[in-house]
mmCIF file of C-alpha atoms in Angstrom:
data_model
loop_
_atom_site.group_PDB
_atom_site.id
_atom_site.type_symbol
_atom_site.label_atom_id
_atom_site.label_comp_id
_atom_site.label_asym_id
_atom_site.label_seq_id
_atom_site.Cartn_x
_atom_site.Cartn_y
_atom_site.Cartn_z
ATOM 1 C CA UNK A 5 28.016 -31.864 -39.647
ATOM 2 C CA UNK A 6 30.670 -32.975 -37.010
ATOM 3 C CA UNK A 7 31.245 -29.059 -36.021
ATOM 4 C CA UNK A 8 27.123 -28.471 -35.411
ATOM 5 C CA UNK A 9 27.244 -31.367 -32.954
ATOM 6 C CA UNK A 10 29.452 -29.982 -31.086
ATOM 7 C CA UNK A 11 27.722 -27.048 -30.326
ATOM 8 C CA UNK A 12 24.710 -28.805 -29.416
ATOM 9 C CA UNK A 13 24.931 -28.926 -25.302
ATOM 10 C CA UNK A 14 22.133 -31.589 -23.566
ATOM 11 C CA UNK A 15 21.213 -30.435 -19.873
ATOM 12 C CA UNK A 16 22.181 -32.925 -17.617
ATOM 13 C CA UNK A 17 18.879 -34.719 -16.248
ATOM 14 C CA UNK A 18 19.608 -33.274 -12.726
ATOM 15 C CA UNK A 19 19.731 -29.995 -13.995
ATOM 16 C CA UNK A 20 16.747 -30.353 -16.335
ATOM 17 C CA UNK A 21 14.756 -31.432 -13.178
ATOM 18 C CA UNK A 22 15.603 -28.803 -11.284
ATOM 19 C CA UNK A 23 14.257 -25.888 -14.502
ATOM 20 C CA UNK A 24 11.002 -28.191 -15.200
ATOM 21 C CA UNK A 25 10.282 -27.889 -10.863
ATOM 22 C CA UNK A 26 11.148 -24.254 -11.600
ATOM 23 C CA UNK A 27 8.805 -23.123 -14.083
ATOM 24 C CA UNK A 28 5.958 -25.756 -12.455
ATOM 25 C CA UNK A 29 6.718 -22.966 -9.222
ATOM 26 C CA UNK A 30 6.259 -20.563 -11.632
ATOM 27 C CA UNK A 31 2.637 -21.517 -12.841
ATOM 28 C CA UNK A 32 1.458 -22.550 -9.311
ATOM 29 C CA UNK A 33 2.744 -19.263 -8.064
ATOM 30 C CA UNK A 34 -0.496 -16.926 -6.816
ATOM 31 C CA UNK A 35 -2.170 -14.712 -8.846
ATOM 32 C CA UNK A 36 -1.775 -10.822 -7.562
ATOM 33 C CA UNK A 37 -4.315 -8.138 -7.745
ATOM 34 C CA UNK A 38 -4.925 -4.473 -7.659
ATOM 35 C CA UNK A 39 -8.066 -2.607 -6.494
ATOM 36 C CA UNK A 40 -8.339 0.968 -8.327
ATOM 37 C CA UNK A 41 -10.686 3.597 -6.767
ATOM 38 C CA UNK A 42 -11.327 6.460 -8.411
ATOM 39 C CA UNK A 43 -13.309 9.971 -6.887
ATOM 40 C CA UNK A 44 -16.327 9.973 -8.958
ATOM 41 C CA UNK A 45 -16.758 13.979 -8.181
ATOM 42 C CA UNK A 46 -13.923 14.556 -10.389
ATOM 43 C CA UNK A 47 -14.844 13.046 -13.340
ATOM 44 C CA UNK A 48 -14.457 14.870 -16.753
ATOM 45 C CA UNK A 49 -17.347 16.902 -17.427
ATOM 46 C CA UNK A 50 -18.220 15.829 -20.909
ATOM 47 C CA UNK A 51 -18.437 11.920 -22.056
ATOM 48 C CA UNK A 52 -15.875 11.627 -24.764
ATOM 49 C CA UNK A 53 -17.262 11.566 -28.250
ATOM 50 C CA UNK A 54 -17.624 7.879 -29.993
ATOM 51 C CA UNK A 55 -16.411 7.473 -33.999
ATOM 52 C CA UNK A 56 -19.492 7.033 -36.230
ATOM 53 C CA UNK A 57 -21.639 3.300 -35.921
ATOM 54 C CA UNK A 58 -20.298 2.686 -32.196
ATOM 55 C CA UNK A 59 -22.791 3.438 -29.495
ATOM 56 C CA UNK A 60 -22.556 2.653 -25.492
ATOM 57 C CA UNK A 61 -26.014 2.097 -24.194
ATOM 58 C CA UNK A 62 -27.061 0.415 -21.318
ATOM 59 C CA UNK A 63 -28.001 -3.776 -22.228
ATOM 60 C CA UNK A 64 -31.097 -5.792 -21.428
ATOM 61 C CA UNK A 65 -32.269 -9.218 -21.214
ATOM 62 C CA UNK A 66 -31.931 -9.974 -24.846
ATOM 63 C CA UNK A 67 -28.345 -9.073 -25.354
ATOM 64 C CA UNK A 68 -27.316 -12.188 -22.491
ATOM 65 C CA UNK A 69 -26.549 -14.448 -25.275
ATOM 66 C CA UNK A 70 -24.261 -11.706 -26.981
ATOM 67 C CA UNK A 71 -22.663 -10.644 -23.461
ATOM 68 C CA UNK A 72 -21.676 -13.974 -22.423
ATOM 69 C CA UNK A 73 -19.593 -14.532 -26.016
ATOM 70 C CA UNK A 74 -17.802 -10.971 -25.184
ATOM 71 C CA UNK A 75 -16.483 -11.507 -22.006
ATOM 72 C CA UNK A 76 -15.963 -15.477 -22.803
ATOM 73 C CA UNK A 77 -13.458 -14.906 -25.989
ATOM 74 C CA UNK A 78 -12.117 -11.929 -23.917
ATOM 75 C CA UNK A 79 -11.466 -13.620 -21.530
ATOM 76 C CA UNK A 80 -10.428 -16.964 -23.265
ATOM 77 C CA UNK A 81 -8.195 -15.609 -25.435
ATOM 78 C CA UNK A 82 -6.331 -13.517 -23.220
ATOM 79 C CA UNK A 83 -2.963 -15.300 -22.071
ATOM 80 C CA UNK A 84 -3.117 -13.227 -18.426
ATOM 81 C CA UNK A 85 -5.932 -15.405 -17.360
ATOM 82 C CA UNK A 86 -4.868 -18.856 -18.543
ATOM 83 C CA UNK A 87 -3.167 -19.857 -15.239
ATOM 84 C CA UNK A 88 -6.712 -19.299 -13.426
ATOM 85 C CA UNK A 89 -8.952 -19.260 -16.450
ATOM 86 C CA UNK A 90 -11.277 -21.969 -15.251
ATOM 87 C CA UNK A 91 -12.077 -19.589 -11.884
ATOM 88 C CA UNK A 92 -12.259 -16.349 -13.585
ATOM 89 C CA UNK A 93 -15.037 -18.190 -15.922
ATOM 90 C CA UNK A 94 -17.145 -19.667 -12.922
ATOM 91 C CA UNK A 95 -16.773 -16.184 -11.060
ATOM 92 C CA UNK A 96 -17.566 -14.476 -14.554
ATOM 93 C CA UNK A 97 -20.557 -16.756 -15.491
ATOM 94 C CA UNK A 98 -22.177 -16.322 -11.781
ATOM 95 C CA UNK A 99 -21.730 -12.334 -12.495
ATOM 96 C CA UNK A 100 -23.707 -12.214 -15.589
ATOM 97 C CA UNK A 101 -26.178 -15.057 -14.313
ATOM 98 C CA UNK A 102 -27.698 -12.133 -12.083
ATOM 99 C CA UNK A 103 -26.972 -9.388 -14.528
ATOM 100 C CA UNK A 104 -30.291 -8.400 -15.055
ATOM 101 C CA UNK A 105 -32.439 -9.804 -12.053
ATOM 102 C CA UNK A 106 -31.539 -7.110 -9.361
ATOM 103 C CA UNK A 107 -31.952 -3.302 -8.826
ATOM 104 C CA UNK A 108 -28.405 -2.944 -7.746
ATOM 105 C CA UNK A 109 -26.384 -4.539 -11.285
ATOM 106 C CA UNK A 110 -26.478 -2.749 -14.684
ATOM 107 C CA UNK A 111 -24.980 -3.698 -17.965
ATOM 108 C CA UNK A 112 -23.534 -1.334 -20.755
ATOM 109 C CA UNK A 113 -23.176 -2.827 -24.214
ATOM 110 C CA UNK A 114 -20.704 -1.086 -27.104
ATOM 111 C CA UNK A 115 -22.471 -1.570 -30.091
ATOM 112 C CA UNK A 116 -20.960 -1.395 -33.536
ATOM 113 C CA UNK A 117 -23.949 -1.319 -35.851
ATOM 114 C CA UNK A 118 -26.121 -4.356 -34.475
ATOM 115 C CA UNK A 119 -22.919 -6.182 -33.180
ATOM 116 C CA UNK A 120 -22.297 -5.986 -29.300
ATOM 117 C CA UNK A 121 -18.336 -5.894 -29.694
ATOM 118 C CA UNK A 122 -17.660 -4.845 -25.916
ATOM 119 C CA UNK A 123 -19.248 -4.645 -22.388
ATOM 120 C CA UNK A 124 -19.111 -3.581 -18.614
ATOM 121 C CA UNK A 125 -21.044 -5.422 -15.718
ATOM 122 C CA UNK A 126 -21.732 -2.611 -12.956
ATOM 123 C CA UNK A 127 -22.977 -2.777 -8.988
ATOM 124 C CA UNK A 128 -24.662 0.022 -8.099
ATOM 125 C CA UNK A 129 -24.770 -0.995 -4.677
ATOM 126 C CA UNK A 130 -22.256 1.097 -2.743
ATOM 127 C CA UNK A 131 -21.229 -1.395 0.111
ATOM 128 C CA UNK A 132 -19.275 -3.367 -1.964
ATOM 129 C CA UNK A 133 -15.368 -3.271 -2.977
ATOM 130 C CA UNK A 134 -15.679 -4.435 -6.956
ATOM 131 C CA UNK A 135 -18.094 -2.502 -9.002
ATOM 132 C CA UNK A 136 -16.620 -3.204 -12.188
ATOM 133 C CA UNK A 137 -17.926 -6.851 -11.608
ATOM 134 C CA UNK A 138 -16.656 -7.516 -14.573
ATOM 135 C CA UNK A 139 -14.826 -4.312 -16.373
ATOM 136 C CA UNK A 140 -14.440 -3.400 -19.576
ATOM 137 C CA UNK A 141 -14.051 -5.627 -21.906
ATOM 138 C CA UNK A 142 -13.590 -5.319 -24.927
ATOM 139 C CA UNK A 143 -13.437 -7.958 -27.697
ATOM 140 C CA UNK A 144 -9.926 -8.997 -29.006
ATOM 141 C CA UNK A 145 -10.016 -7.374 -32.878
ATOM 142 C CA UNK A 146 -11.446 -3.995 -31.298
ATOM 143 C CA UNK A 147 -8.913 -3.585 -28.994
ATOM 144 C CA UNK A 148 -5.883 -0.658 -29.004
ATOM 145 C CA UNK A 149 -8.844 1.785 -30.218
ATOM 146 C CA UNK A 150 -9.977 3.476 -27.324
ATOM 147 C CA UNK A 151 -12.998 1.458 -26.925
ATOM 148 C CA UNK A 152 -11.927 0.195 -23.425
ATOM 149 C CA UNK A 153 -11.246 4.209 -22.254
ATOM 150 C CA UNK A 154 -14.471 4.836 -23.414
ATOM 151 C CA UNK A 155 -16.609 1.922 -21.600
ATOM 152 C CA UNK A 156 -14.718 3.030 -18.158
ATOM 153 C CA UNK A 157 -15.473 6.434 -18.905
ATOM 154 C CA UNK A 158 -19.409 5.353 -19.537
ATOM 155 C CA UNK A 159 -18.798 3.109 -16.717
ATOM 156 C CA UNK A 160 -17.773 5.365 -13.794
ATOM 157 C CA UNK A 161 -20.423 8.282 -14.919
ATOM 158 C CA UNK A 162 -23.182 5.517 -14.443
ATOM 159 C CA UNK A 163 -21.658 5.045 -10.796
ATOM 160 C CA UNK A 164 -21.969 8.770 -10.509
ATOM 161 C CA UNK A 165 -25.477 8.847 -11.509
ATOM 162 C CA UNK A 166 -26.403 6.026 -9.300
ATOM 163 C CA UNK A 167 -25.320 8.414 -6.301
ATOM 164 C CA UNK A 168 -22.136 6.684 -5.438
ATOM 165 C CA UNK A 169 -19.189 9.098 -4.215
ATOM 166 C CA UNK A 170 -16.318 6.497 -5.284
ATOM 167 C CA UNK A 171 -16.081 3.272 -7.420
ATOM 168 C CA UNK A 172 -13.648 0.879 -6.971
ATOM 169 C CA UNK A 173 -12.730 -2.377 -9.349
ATOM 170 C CA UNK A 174 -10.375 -5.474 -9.174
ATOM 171 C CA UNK A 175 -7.835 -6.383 -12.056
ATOM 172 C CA UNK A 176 -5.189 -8.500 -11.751
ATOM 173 C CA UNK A 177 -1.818 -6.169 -11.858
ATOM 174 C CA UNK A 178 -0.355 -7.679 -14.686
ATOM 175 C CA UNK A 179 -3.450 -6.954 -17.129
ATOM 176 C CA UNK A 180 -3.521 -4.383 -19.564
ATOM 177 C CA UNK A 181 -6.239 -3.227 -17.692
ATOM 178 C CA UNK A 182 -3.935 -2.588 -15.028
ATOM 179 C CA UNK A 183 -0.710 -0.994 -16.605
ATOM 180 C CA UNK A 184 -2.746 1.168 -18.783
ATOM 181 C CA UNK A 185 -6.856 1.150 -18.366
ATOM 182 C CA UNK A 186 -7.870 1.470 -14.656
ATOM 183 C CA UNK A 187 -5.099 4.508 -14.096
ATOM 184 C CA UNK A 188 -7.060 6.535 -16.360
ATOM 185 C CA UNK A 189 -9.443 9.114 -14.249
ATOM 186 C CA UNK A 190 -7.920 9.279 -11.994
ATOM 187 C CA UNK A 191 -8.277 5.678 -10.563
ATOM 188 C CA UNK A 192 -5.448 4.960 -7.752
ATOM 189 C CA UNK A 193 -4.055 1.493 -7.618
ATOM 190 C CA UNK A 194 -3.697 -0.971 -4.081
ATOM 191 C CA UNK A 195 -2.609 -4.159 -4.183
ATOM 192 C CA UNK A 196 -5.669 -5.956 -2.497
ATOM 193 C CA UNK A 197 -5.886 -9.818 -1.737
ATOM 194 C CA UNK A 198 -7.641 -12.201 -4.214
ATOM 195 C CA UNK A 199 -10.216 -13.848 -1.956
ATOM 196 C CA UNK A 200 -11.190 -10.109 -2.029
ATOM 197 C CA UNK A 201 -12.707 -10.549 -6.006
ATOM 198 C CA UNK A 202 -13.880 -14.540 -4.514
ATOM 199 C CA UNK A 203 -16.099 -12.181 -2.433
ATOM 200 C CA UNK A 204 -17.150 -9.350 -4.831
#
């Protein structure tokens, strides 16, 4: 017993200090994001195929209720957010509060059977710097499947079709979105300042 104690080491109270003002610097440190554009003229030709009982299809007024628990628990659960999660939610509730009440904002809904497991908030409008207002999203027991490649896919040949030449949307550069989603076709990556999403 007398040899474990003398192993154990206590930080001197100075020291601990000095790590707890540390990692507080740490969690008040600013978040950083990346705007990805991508050239909508050189999108793959053909949509890639879906596995059996999944379906993308553009959402309506009834699926709200179902939308706002996707991107909620997405977003919730998701430990990138947490040091900003309570603006990300205000900024994501205001998004889908005019979801459906304008011309210029569409919705698409993955579907497995009757279950909306996944969704992407669109602007059409083409003055703007975020149309993935928000992204993909995907809920958290879906994920790793390709159901995320296959909304932005979806996504970006909706922009197409809407007439826009390019697409652009925010994601903070640490997300998985970022390392690995928002590369895909062809999307090219700038760091961009965060009262830039504030404003999307």
């Amino acid at each position: 017993m007398n040899r474990v104690k003398a192993f154990v080491v206590q930080t001197p109270l100075p020291l601990q200090r000095k790590i707890d003002m540390n990692l507080g610097a740490l969690h008040l440190r600013p978040l950083s994001w990346v705007r990805f554009t991508w050239d909508l003229a050189h999108l793959p030709a053909n949509e890639s195929p879906l596995p059996a009982h999944y379906q993308i299809n553009r959402a309506t007024a009834e699926d709200a209720v179902e939308l706002r628990k996707v991107f909620s628990s997405s977003f919730m659960l998701d430990p990138v957010w947490s040091p900003a999660i309570g603006d990300v939610m205000q900024k994501v509730q205001s998004w889908l509060d005019h979801a459906f009440d304008s011309d210029h904002t569409a919705c698409l809904a993955l579907r497995h059977g009757s279950r909306i497991i996944g969704a992407a908030l669109l602007s059409l409008d083409p003055k703007i710097d975020n149309h993935l207002a928000p992204g993909p999203t995907v809920s958290i027991e879906y994920r790793n499947r390709g159901f995320g490649t296959s909304l932005l896919e979806r996504s970006l040949n909706l922009l197409r079709e809407a007439g826009l030449p390019r697409a652009s949307g925010i994601a903070r550069d640490i997300s998985p979105a970022a390392k690995f989603l928002y590369p895909k076709f062809g999307g090219a990556a700038t760091p961009v300042d965060v009262a830039a999403l504030l404003a999307a």
